[in-house]
Amino acid sequence: MSKQPNAGLSRRAFLSGAGGAMAAGSVAAALGAPARAQAVTPPAGAWPIPVLNPDAVRDAGYFGYWTNDPYRSTNYGCAYGVAGALLGEIKRGLGPGSPWEMLPLEMFKWGKTGCVETGTLCGALAGALPIFALASPAYEVEMGGDLLRWYQEAALPSREMDYLDPKRRYPNQAQSVSASPLCHVSVSSWCKASGKLSSSTDRKTRCGKITGDVGKMAAIILNRLVPGQRYVPIYGPPPELYAECVHCHIDPPPPPTPDQVRLTNSLGVTNCVTCHPDSNPVMGKR
Ligand code: HEC
Ligand code: HEC
């Protein structure tokens, strides 16, 4: 069952777009070039999305986090966990032959530990955003904005996976509000709140649960997509805490004369105050 207009896209129609590429392949073969795997062309526009079960995505995300990466002898982690859980639920809902079968899970693992272990964007978020872009190329920013806003303001991890994993029992873990989409800030604020080490199984379990929580929220956001309609965001404009910062430092001045200071010297809306705690929300009016 799909909600998207191109849901009827059959595997045959989907593969026929690859004709040109295959013809080019046989020319190459005739010229003695090595034979290529059969090429496929992804469908244009929004990829079909079935109605998702957010709790099923959550639980699959938690376990996906712990899946072993045989190439690196460690667990695949958060980005892989979220992407795998969403793709699993999408493919289950659409049945065989959907374009989502083209995506190998390996392509998402780089998000672990804040994107190639740099502590930048939380990998759980990095696992969901590419799925948003394919499900709704027109509204991925609004959908991603909802996910990042929720992530910055929610007390995480939730307690919903406390008794899910018989191998790792860490119920009632400390919760923290990261006020940032960054892995480093999120993990370190939690280590501060919990008193646990970043290398501990407690912390890994906390990130496994956050993988589940982010997967669930991403599924809730995907379920808000209505084919052919504008995505209606969950959140409004930036919260008061940094709305004024955005107003002076990001919004362009209105023509013909600015009503007040508009520097327009910054880009990208996340919680400014986390990194600039000493900045005054009315600094330009001093
Ligand atoms: C009314 C407009 C206005 C608002 C609101 C505003 N700023 Fe500014 N901001 C300025 C001006 C003007 C400067 C000085 C620019 C200069 O001298 O080049 C400045 C400077 C800065 C600087 C440079 C270093 C410093 O502290 O002086 C940072 C960082 C900054 N603002 C962040 C923020 C943050 C974060 C917020 C929200 C909490 C914020 N600003 C709200 C106008 C504003
Ligand atoms: C992840 C942390 C982080 C966040 C979030 C963040 N900033 Fe910054 N910002 C920095 C860093 C680091 C610098 C570079 C500081 C420096 O070189 O002194 C900077 C520089 C700036 C500067 C130039 C400072 C100067 O000395 O002139 C401005 C203005 C600024 N940020 C505004 C903002 C506003 C407005 C927001 C929210 C929309 C924001 N920042 C969010 C980390 C952050």
mmCIF file of C-alpha atoms and ligand atoms in Angstrom:
data_model
loop_
_atom_site.group_PDB
_atom_site.id
_atom_site.type_symbol
_atom_site.label_atom_id
_atom_site.label_comp_id
_atom_site.label_asym_id
_atom_site.label_seq_id
_atom_site.Cartn_x
_atom_site.Cartn_y
_atom_site.Cartn_z
ATOM 1 C CA MET A 1 0.000 0.000 0.000
ATOM 2 C CA SER A 2 1.541 3.245 -1.075
ATOM 3 C CA LYS A 3 0.577 6.862 -0.615
ATOM 4 C CA GLN A 4 2.645 8.266 -3.448
ATOM 5 C CA PRO A 5 1.424 8.994 -6.998
ATOM 6 C CA ASN A 6 4.130 6.924 -8.663
ATOM 7 C CA ALA A 7 3.360 3.923 -6.460
ATOM 8 C CA GLY A 8 2.161 1.976 -9.475
ATOM 9 C CA LEU A 9 5.633 2.123 -10.964
ATOM 10 C CA SER A 10 6.323 -1.461 -11.935
ATOM 11 C CA ARG A 11 9.690 -3.128 -11.866
ATOM 12 C CA ARG A 12 9.441 -3.463 -15.655
ATOM 13 C CA ALA A 13 8.777 0.282 -16.200
ATOM 14 C CA PHE A 14 11.494 1.013 -13.735
ATOM 15 C CA LEU A 15 14.020 -1.187 -15.546
ATOM 16 C CA SER A 16 13.064 0.005 -19.037
ATOM 17 C CA GLY A 17 14.630 3.369 -18.242
ATOM 18 C CA ALA A 18 17.920 1.515 -18.213
ATOM 19 C CA GLY A 19 17.717 0.598 -21.923
ATOM 20 C CA GLY A 20 20.102 3.291 -23.063
ATOM 21 C CA ALA A 21 22.682 2.382 -20.485
ATOM 22 C CA MET A 22 22.441 -1.307 -21.398
ATOM 23 C CA ALA A 23 22.860 -0.573 -25.117
ATOM 24 C CA ALA A 24 25.970 1.443 -24.304
ATOM 25 C CA GLY A 25 27.145 -1.524 -22.241
ATOM 26 C CA SER A 26 26.872 -3.964 -25.161
ATOM 27 C CA VAL A 27 28.830 -1.603 -27.430
ATOM 28 C CA ALA A 28 31.538 -1.526 -24.776
ATOM 29 C CA ALA A 29 31.424 -5.336 -24.602
ATOM 30 C CA ALA A 30 31.801 -5.600 -28.402
ATOM 31 C CA LEU A 31 34.859 -3.380 -28.171
ATOM 32 C CA GLY A 32 36.404 -5.755 -25.681
ATOM 33 C CA ALA A 33 35.682 -3.763 -22.519
ATOM 34 C CA PRO A 34 34.827 -5.834 -19.436
ATOM 35 C CA ALA A 35 31.100 -6.688 -19.186
ATOM 36 C CA ARG A 36 29.214 -4.374 -16.820
ATOM 37 C CA ALA A 37 26.528 -5.327 -14.373
ATOM 38 C CA GLN A 38 23.052 -4.528 -15.712
ATOM 39 C CA ALA A 39 22.448 -0.818 -15.204
ATOM 40 C CA VAL A 40 19.313 0.529 -13.588
ATOM 41 C CA THR A 41 17.952 4.071 -13.628
ATOM 42 C CA PRO A 42 16.303 5.395 -10.490
ATOM 43 C CA PRO A 43 12.812 6.827 -10.984
ATOM 44 C CA ALA A 44 12.506 10.603 -11.210
ATOM 45 C CA GLY A 45 10.560 12.513 -8.580
ATOM 46 C CA ALA A 46 9.368 11.274 -5.199
ATOM 47 C CA TRP A 47 10.028 7.610 -4.514
ATOM 48 C CA PRO A 48 6.981 5.738 -3.201
ATOM 49 C CA ILE A 49 6.552 5.492 0.563
ATOM 50 C CA PRO A 50 4.092 3.148 2.279
ATOM 51 C CA VAL A 51 2.520 3.950 5.642
ATOM 52 C CA LEU A 52 5.270 3.121 8.147
ATOM 53 C CA ASN A 53 4.985 1.634 11.632
ATOM 54 C CA PRO A 54 7.151 4.019 13.722
ATOM 55 C CA ASP A 55 7.532 1.562 16.612
ATOM 56 C CA ALA A 56 8.724 -1.184 14.262
ATOM 57 C CA VAL A 57 11.295 1.246 12.785
ATOM 58 C CA ARG A 58 12.408 2.173 16.315
ATOM 59 C CA ASP A 59 13.062 -1.410 17.374
ATOM 60 C CA ALA A 60 14.798 -2.324 14.094
ATOM 61 C CA GLY A 61 16.916 0.816 14.413
ATOM 62 C CA TYR A 62 18.053 -0.150 17.889
ATOM 63 C CA PHE A 63 19.159 -3.606 16.748
ATOM 64 C CA GLY A 64 20.592 -2.275 13.478
ATOM 65 C CA TYR A 65 22.943 -0.095 15.533
ATOM 66 C CA TRP A 66 24.520 -3.212 17.031
ATOM 67 C CA THR A 67 24.843 -5.137 13.736
ATOM 68 C CA ASN A 68 28.418 -6.230 13.110
ATOM 69 C CA ASP A 69 30.349 -4.495 10.317
ATOM 70 C CA PRO A 70 32.594 -7.340 9.122
ATOM 71 C CA TYR A 71 34.872 -4.937 7.215
ATOM 72 C CA ARG A 72 35.784 -2.991 10.333
ATOM 73 C CA SER A 73 35.148 -5.549 13.090
ATOM 74 C CA THR A 74 32.878 -3.214 14.995
ATOM 75 C CA ASN A 75 29.185 -2.422 15.095
ATOM 76 C CA TYR A 76 27.671 -0.576 12.144
ATOM 77 C CA GLY A 77 26.294 2.151 14.384
ATOM 78 C CA CYS A 78 23.654 4.826 14.258
ATOM 79 C CA ALA A 79 23.449 5.999 10.622
ATOM 80 C CA TYR A 80 23.329 2.446 9.307
ATOM 81 C CA GLY A 81 20.825 1.570 12.023
ATOM 82 C CA VAL A 82 18.381 4.341 11.107
ATOM 83 C CA ALA A 83 18.721 3.897 7.325
ATOM 84 C CA GLY A 84 18.424 0.106 7.545
ATOM 85 C CA ALA A 85 15.350 0.295 9.769
ATOM 86 C CA LEU A 86 13.591 2.816 7.517
ATOM 87 C CA LEU A 87 14.487 0.931 4.333
ATOM 88 C CA GLY A 88 13.413 -2.389 5.854
ATOM 89 C CA GLU A 89 10.005 -1.007 6.799
ATOM 90 C CA ILE A 90 9.605 0.778 3.435
ATOM 91 C CA LYS A 91 10.485 -2.375 1.478
ATOM 92 C CA ARG A 92 8.207 -4.509 3.655
ATOM 93 C CA GLY A 93 5.336 -2.078 2.975
ATOM 94 C CA LEU A 94 5.855 -1.827 -0.789
ATOM 95 C CA GLY A 95 6.652 -5.473 -1.497
ATOM 96 C CA PRO A 96 9.222 -6.727 -4.005
ATOM 97 C CA GLY A 97 10.376 -4.595 -6.958
ATOM 98 C CA SER A 98 10.467 -1.133 -5.380
ATOM 99 C CA PRO A 99 13.334 1.231 -6.251
ATOM 100 C CA TRP A 100 14.432 1.201 -2.591
ATOM 101 C CA GLU A 101 15.893 -2.259 -3.231
ATOM 102 C CA MET A 102 18.646 -0.536 -5.194
ATOM 103 C CA LEU A 103 20.192 1.044 -2.114
ATOM 104 C CA PRO A 104 22.911 -0.995 -0.379
ATOM 105 C CA LEU A 105 23.050 -0.441 3.388
ATOM 106 C CA GLU A 106 26.829 -0.144 3.281
ATOM 107 C CA MET A 107 26.420 3.350 1.784
ATOM 108 C CA PHE A 108 25.083 4.696 5.096
ATOM 109 C CA LYS A 109 27.717 3.484 7.549
ATOM 110 C CA TRP A 110 29.973 6.528 7.163
ATOM 111 C CA GLY A 111 27.620 8.495 9.426
ATOM 112 C CA LYS A 112 28.768 6.613 12.536
ATOM 113 C CA THR A 113 30.239 8.753 15.345
ATOM 114 C CA GLY A 114 29.249 12.054 13.823
ATOM 115 C CA CYS A 115 30.194 11.303 10.175
ATOM 116 C CA VAL A 116 33.449 9.371 9.657
ATOM 117 C CA GLU A 117 34.142 9.673 13.383
ATOM 118 C CA THR A 118 34.425 13.469 13.355
ATOM 119 C CA GLY A 119 31.730 14.205 15.953
ATOM 120 C CA THR A 120 29.921 16.520 13.549
ATOM 121 C CA LEU A 121 26.319 15.742 12.484
ATOM 122 C CA CYS A 122 24.815 12.965 14.655
ATOM 123 C CA GLY A 123 24.938 9.876 12.431
ATOM 124 C CA ALA A 124 21.395 8.852 13.330
ATOM 125 C CA LEU A 125 20.274 12.063 11.607
ATOM 126 C CA ALA A 126 22.653 11.418 8.705
ATOM 127 C CA GLY A 127 20.988 8.027 8.214
ATOM 128 C CA ALA A 128 17.494 9.492 7.834
ATOM 129 C CA LEU A 129 18.131 12.573 5.668
ATOM 130 C CA PRO A 130 19.032 10.761 2.404
ATOM 131 C CA ILE A 131 15.771 8.786 2.690
ATOM 132 C CA PHE A 132 13.844 12.077 3.089
ATOM 133 C CA ALA A 133 15.539 13.462 -0.033
ATOM 134 C CA LEU A 134 14.394 10.498 -2.138
ATOM 135 C CA ALA A 135 10.917 10.284 -0.600
ATOM 136 C CA SER A 136 10.312 14.001 -1.089
ATOM 137 C CA PRO A 137 12.896 15.872 -3.154
ATOM 138 C CA ALA A 138 10.776 19.027 -2.842
ATOM 139 C CA TYR A 139 10.432 19.072 0.961
ATOM 140 C CA GLU A 140 13.539 17.347 2.335
ATOM 141 C CA VAL A 141 14.650 20.593 4.021
ATOM 142 C CA GLU A 142 11.341 21.054 5.855
ATOM 143 C CA MET A 143 11.271 17.369 6.845
ATOM 144 C CA GLY A 144 14.913 17.397 7.925
ATOM 145 C CA GLY A 145 14.292 20.679 9.786
ATOM 146 C CA ASP A 146 11.571 18.957 11.809
ATOM 147 C CA LEU A 147 13.863 16.032 12.613
ATOM 148 C CA LEU A 148 16.766 18.262 13.716
ATOM 149 C CA ARG A 149 14.542 20.579 15.725
ATOM 150 C CA TRP A 150 13.035 17.627 17.590
ATOM 151 C CA TYR A 151 16.501 16.135 18.125
ATOM 152 C CA GLN A 152 17.814 19.349 19.662
ATOM 153 C CA GLU A 153 14.874 19.783 22.028
ATOM 154 C CA ALA A 154 14.015 16.212 23.098
ATOM 155 C CA ALA A 155 15.248 14.575 26.314
ATOM 156 C CA LEU A 156 17.033 11.495 24.946
ATOM 157 C CA PRO A 157 17.252 8.561 25.000
ATOM 158 C CA SER A 158 13.588 7.664 25.439
ATOM 159 C CA ARG A 159 12.723 4.854 27.831
ATOM 160 C CA GLU A 160 10.865 2.966 25.088
ATOM 161 C CA MET A 161 13.656 0.448 24.428
ATOM 162 C CA ASP A 162 14.608 -0.169 28.059
ATOM 163 C CA TYR A 163 13.496 -3.807 28.033
ATOM 164 C CA LEU A 164 13.924 -4.571 24.319
ATOM 165 C CA ASP A 165 17.367 -6.146 24.379
ATOM 166 C CA PRO A 166 17.903 -9.117 26.706
ATOM 167 C CA LYS A 167 21.669 -8.847 26.094
ATOM 168 C CA ARG A 168 21.994 -5.249 27.293
ATOM 169 C CA ARG A 169 19.909 -4.185 30.248
ATOM 170 C CA TYR A 170 20.310 -0.471 30.900
ATOM 171 C CA PRO A 171 16.881 0.750 31.991
ATOM 172 C CA ASN A 172 16.264 4.300 33.221
ATOM 173 C CA GLN A 173 19.397 5.778 31.712
ATOM 174 C CA ALA A 174 20.030 9.468 32.297
ATOM 175 C CA GLN A 175 18.444 11.700 29.653
ATOM 176 C CA SER A 176 19.929 14.864 28.188
ATOM 177 C CA VAL A 177 18.788 17.615 25.840
ATOM 178 C CA SER A 178 21.626 18.151 23.376
ATOM 179 C CA ALA A 179 20.529 21.619 22.140
ATOM 180 C CA SER A 180 22.653 20.763 19.102
ATOM 181 C CA PRO A 181 22.528 18.309 16.197
ATOM 182 C CA LEU A 182 26.239 17.564 16.670
ATOM 183 C CA CYS A 183 27.374 14.100 17.771
ATOM 184 C CA HIS A 184 30.102 15.540 19.965
ATOM 185 C CA VAL A 185 27.760 17.885 21.838
ATOM 186 C CA SER A 186 25.047 15.240 22.139
ATOM 187 C CA VAL A 187 27.393 12.535 23.483
ATOM 188 C CA SER A 188 29.359 14.799 25.801
ATOM 189 C CA SER A 189 26.255 16.403 27.324
ATOM 190 C CA TRP A 190 24.952 12.907 27.998
ATOM 191 C CA CYS A 191 28.254 11.781 29.549
ATOM 192 C CA LYS A 192 28.056 14.843 31.785
ATOM 193 C CA ALA A 193 24.427 14.141 32.753
ATOM 194 C CA SER A 194 24.999 10.424 33.380
ATOM 195 C CA GLY A 195 28.542 10.423 34.731
ATOM 196 C CA LYS A 196 29.359 7.574 32.286
ATOM 197 C CA LEU A 197 32.409 7.237 30.035
ATOM 198 C CA SER A 198 32.048 7.727 26.289
ATOM 199 C CA SER A 199 33.733 4.319 25.821
ATOM 200 C CA SER A 200 31.225 2.516 28.087
ATOM 201 C CA THR A 201 28.556 0.043 26.998
ATOM 202 C CA ASP A 202 26.130 2.377 28.809
ATOM 203 C CA ARG A 203 26.970 5.133 26.322
ATOM 204 C CA LYS A 204 26.803 2.775 23.337
ATOM 205 C CA THR A 205 23.412 1.536 24.528
ATOM 206 C CA ARG A 206 22.297 5.144 24.875
ATOM 207 C CA CYS A 207 23.313 5.771 21.242
ATOM 208 C CA GLY A 208 21.580 2.527 20.198
ATOM 209 C CA LYS A 209 18.382 3.825 21.802
ATOM 210 C CA ILE A 210 18.831 7.210 20.131
ATOM 211 C CA THR A 211 19.158 5.342 16.829
ATOM 212 C CA GLY A 212 15.744 3.845 17.585
ATOM 213 C CA ASP A 213 14.302 7.186 18.691
ATOM 214 C CA VAL A 214 15.527 9.002 15.570
ATOM 215 C CA GLY A 215 14.267 6.178 13.334
ATOM 216 C CA LYS A 216 10.845 6.419 14.943
ATOM 217 C CA MET A 217 10.679 10.210 14.545
ATOM 218 C CA ALA A 218 11.861 9.928 10.922
ATOM 219 C CA ALA A 219 9.036 7.434 10.277
ATOM 220 C CA ILE A 220 6.509 9.818 11.866
ATOM 221 C CA ILE A 221 7.781 12.583 9.576
ATOM 222 C CA LEU A 222 7.626 10.334 6.480
ATOM 223 C CA ASN A 223 4.063 9.380 7.425
ATOM 224 C CA ARG A 224 3.128 13.084 7.191
ATOM 225 C CA LEU A 225 3.867 13.113 3.450
ATOM 226 C CA VAL A 226 0.720 13.367 1.351
ATOM 227 C CA PRO A 227 1.296 12.739 -2.386
ATOM 228 C CA GLY A 228 1.018 15.865 -4.475
ATOM 229 C CA GLN A 229 0.732 18.130 -1.446
ATOM 230 C CA ARG A 230 3.002 20.503 0.416
ATOM 231 C CA TYR A 231 4.697 18.936 3.462
ATOM 232 C CA VAL A 232 3.208 20.617 6.540
ATOM 233 C CA PRO A 233 6.025 21.081 9.091
ATOM 234 C CA ILE A 234 5.535 20.068 12.723
ATOM 235 C CA TYR A 235 7.529 23.040 14.028
ATOM 236 C CA GLY A 236 7.060 26.731 13.298
ATOM 237 C CA PRO A 237 9.784 29.394 13.041
ATOM 238 C CA PRO A 238 12.940 29.150 15.217
ATOM 239 C CA PRO A 239 12.287 29.312 18.983
ATOM 240 C CA GLU A 240 12.519 32.702 20.676
ATOM 241 C CA LEU A 241 15.891 31.740 22.153
ATOM 242 C CA TYR A 242 17.591 32.226 18.777
ATOM 243 C CA ALA A 243 14.908 33.610 16.449
ATOM 244 C CA GLU A 244 16.380 37.103 16.863
ATOM 245 C CA CYS A 245 19.924 35.880 16.132
ATOM 246 C CA VAL A 246 18.635 34.400 12.867
ATOM 247 C CA HIS A 247 16.770 37.652 12.124
ATOM 248 C CA CYS A 248 19.940 39.806 12.309
ATOM 249 C CA HIS A 249 22.595 37.348 11.172
ATOM 250 C CA ILE A 250 20.811 35.302 8.486
ATOM 251 C CA ASP A 251 17.682 37.055 7.151
ATOM 252 C CA PRO A 252 18.368 39.474 4.287
ATOM 253 C CA PRO A 253 17.545 43.142 4.931
ATOM 254 C CA PRO A 254 14.141 44.118 3.550
ATOM 255 C CA PRO A 255 14.271 46.753 0.777
ATOM 256 C CA PRO A 256 14.424 49.722 0.482
ATOM 257 C CA THR A 257 15.834 50.580 3.952
ATOM 258 C CA PRO A 258 16.554 48.093 6.709
ATOM 259 C CA ASP A 259 14.238 48.518 9.716
ATOM 260 C CA GLN A 260 17.195 47.694 11.942
ATOM 261 C CA VAL A 261 20.607 46.018 11.884
ATOM 262 C CA ARG A 262 20.695 43.122 9.404
ATOM 263 C CA LEU A 263 24.178 41.731 9.061
ATOM 264 C CA THR A 264 23.322 38.687 6.905
ATOM 265 C CA ASN A 265 26.744 37.244 7.736
ATOM 266 C CA SER A 266 25.764 33.727 8.786
ATOM 267 C CA LEU A 267 24.011 30.689 7.277
ATOM 268 C CA GLY A 268 22.242 27.652 8.690
ATOM 269 C CA VAL A 269 19.704 27.573 11.508
ATOM 270 C CA THR A 270 20.507 25.543 14.616
ATOM 271 C CA ASN A 271 20.631 26.623 18.256
ATOM 272 C CA CYS A 272 23.136 29.547 18.161
ATOM 273 C CA VAL A 273 23.307 29.955 21.915
ATOM 274 C CA THR A 274 24.816 26.500 22.505
ATOM 275 C CA CYS A 275 28.025 27.654 20.811
ATOM 276 C CA HIS A 276 27.721 31.410 21.440
ATOM 277 C CA PRO A 277 26.482 31.473 25.043
ATOM 278 C CA ASP A 278 27.712 35.027 25.624
ATOM 279 C CA SER A 279 25.950 36.579 22.654
ATOM 280 C CA ASN A 280 23.180 38.957 23.556
ATOM 281 C CA PRO A 281 19.901 38.414 21.679
ATOM 282 C CA VAL A 282 19.578 42.166 21.225
ATOM 283 C CA MET A 283 23.277 42.857 20.681
ATOM 284 C CA GLY A 284 22.691 45.119 17.678
ATOM 285 C CA LYS A 285 20.565 47.458 19.803
ATOM 286 C CA ARG A 286 23.180 48.013 22.501
HETATM 287 C C1 HEC B 1 19.562 43.269 16.464
HETATM 288 C C2 HEC B 1 20.512 42.538 15.650
HETATM 289 C C3 HEC B 1 21.295 41.413 16.310
HETATM 290 C C4 HEC B 1 20.778 40.374 17.043
HETATM 291 C C5 HEC B 1 19.335 40.127 17.467
HETATM 292 C C6 HEC B 1 21.904 39.511 17.325
HETATM 293 N N1 HEC B 1 23.037 40.025 16.813
HETATM 294 FE FE1 HEC B 1 24.875 39.193 16.900
HETATM 295 N N2 HEC B 1 25.685 40.882 16.179
HETATM 296 C C7 HEC B 1 24.973 41.975 15.771
HETATM 297 C C8 HEC B 1 25.909 43.053 15.472
HETATM 298 C C9 HEC B 1 25.521 44.432 14.963
HETATM 299 C C10 HEC B 1 27.197 42.532 15.745
HETATM 300 C C11 HEC B 1 28.509 43.266 15.618
HETATM 301 C C12 HEC B 1 28.972 43.060 14.229
HETATM 302 C C13 HEC B 1 30.274 43.689 13.950
HETATM 303 O O1 HEC B 1 30.734 44.510 14.753
HETATM 304 O O2 HEC B 1 30.843 43.305 12.920
HETATM 305 C C14 HEC B 1 27.023 41.188 16.172
HETATM 306 C C15 HEC B 1 28.057 40.322 16.485
HETATM 307 C C16 HEC B 1 27.900 38.956 16.762
HETATM 308 C C17 HEC B 1 28.973 38.011 16.926
HETATM 309 C C18 HEC B 1 30.441 38.320 16.795
HETATM 310 C C19 HEC B 1 31.145 38.433 18.137
HETATM 311 C C20 HEC B 1 30.421 39.191 19.182
HETATM 312 O O3 HEC B 1 29.922 38.522 20.123
HETATM 313 O O4 HEC B 1 30.360 40.442 19.138
HETATM 314 C C21 HEC B 1 28.403 36.806 17.214
HETATM 315 C C22 HEC B 1 29.098 35.484 17.471
HETATM 316 C C23 HEC B 1 26.979 37.002 17.242
HETATM 317 N N3 HEC B 1 26.712 38.321 16.963
HETATM 318 C C24 HEC B 1 26.036 36.031 17.513
HETATM 319 C C25 HEC B 1 24.721 36.316 17.837
HETATM 320 C C26 HEC B 1 23.818 35.405 18.484
HETATM 321 C C27 HEC B 1 24.144 33.976 18.863
HETATM 322 C C28 HEC B 1 22.641 36.039 18.639
HETATM 323 C C29 HEC B 1 21.388 35.545 19.335
HETATM 324 C C30 HEC B 1 21.547 35.167 20.717
HETATM 325 C C31 HEC B 1 22.796 37.373 18.084
HETATM 326 N N4 HEC B 1 24.076 37.494 17.614
HETATM 327 C C32 HEC B 1 21.786 38.314 18.017
HETATM 328 C C33 HEC B 1 23.622 42.047 15.608
HETATM 329 C C34 HEC B 1 22.720 41.202 16.212
HETATM 330 C C1 HEC B 2 28.295 24.384 16.392
HETATM 331 C C2 HEC B 2 28.626 25.632 17.050
HETATM 332 C C3 HEC B 2 28.053 26.888 16.457
HETATM 333 C C4 HEC B 2 26.733 27.176 16.246
HETATM 334 C C5 HEC B 2 25.524 26.294 16.481
HETATM 335 C C6 HEC B 2 26.691 28.529 15.755
HETATM 336 N N1 HEC B 2 27.950 29.023 15.683
HETATM 337 FE FE1 HEC B 2 28.466 30.873 15.055
HETATM 338 N N2 HEC B 2 30.401 30.355 15.136
HETATM 339 C C7 HEC B 2 30.908 29.200 15.665
HETATM 340 C C8 HEC B 2 32.347 29.215 15.596
HETATM 341 C C9 HEC B 2 33.260 28.093 16.102
HETATM 342 C C10 HEC B 2 32.701 30.442 15.004
HETATM 343 C C11 HEC B 2 34.070 30.974 14.725
HETATM 344 C C12 HEC B 2 34.450 31.753 15.953
HETATM 345 C C13 HEC B 2 35.723 32.509 15.820
HETATM 346 O O1 HEC B 2 36.435 32.326 14.851
HETATM 347 O O2 HEC B 2 35.949 33.322 16.709
HETATM 348 C C14 HEC B 2 31.450 31.136 14.738
HETATM 349 C C15 HEC B 2 31.351 32.401 14.204
HETATM 350 C C16 HEC B 2 30.199 33.170 14.132
HETATM 351 C C17 HEC B 2 30.148 34.584 13.775
HETATM 352 C C18 HEC B 2 31.317 35.464 13.433
HETATM 353 C C19 HEC B 2 31.971 35.800 14.727
HETATM 354 C C20 HEC B 2 32.874 36.996 14.716
HETATM 355 O O3 HEC B 2 33.764 37.002 15.576
HETATM 356 O O4 HEC B 2 32.639 37.917 13.933
HETATM 357 C C21 HEC B 2 28.838 34.954 13.842
HETATM 358 C C22 HEC B 2 28.248 36.317 13.566
HETATM 359 C C23 HEC B 2 28.083 33.787 14.243
HETATM 360 N N3 HEC B 2 28.945 32.722 14.406
HETATM 361 C C24 HEC B 2 26.714 33.763 14.418
HETATM 362 C C25 HEC B 2 25.988 32.627 14.664
HETATM 363 C C26 HEC B 2 24.546 32.569 14.641
HETATM 364 C C27 HEC B 2 23.615 33.711 14.394
HETATM 365 C C28 HEC B 2 24.214 31.270 14.894
HETATM 366 C C29 HEC B 2 22.818 30.648 14.920
HETATM 367 C C30 HEC B 2 22.028 30.827 13.720
HETATM 368 C C31 HEC B 2 25.454 30.530 15.098
HETATM 369 N N4 HEC B 2 26.496 31.375 14.944
HETATM 370 C C32 HEC B 2 25.519 29.188 15.423
HETATM 371 C C33 HEC B 2 30.165 28.153 16.181
HETATM 372 C C34 HEC B 2 28.811 28.050 16.100
#
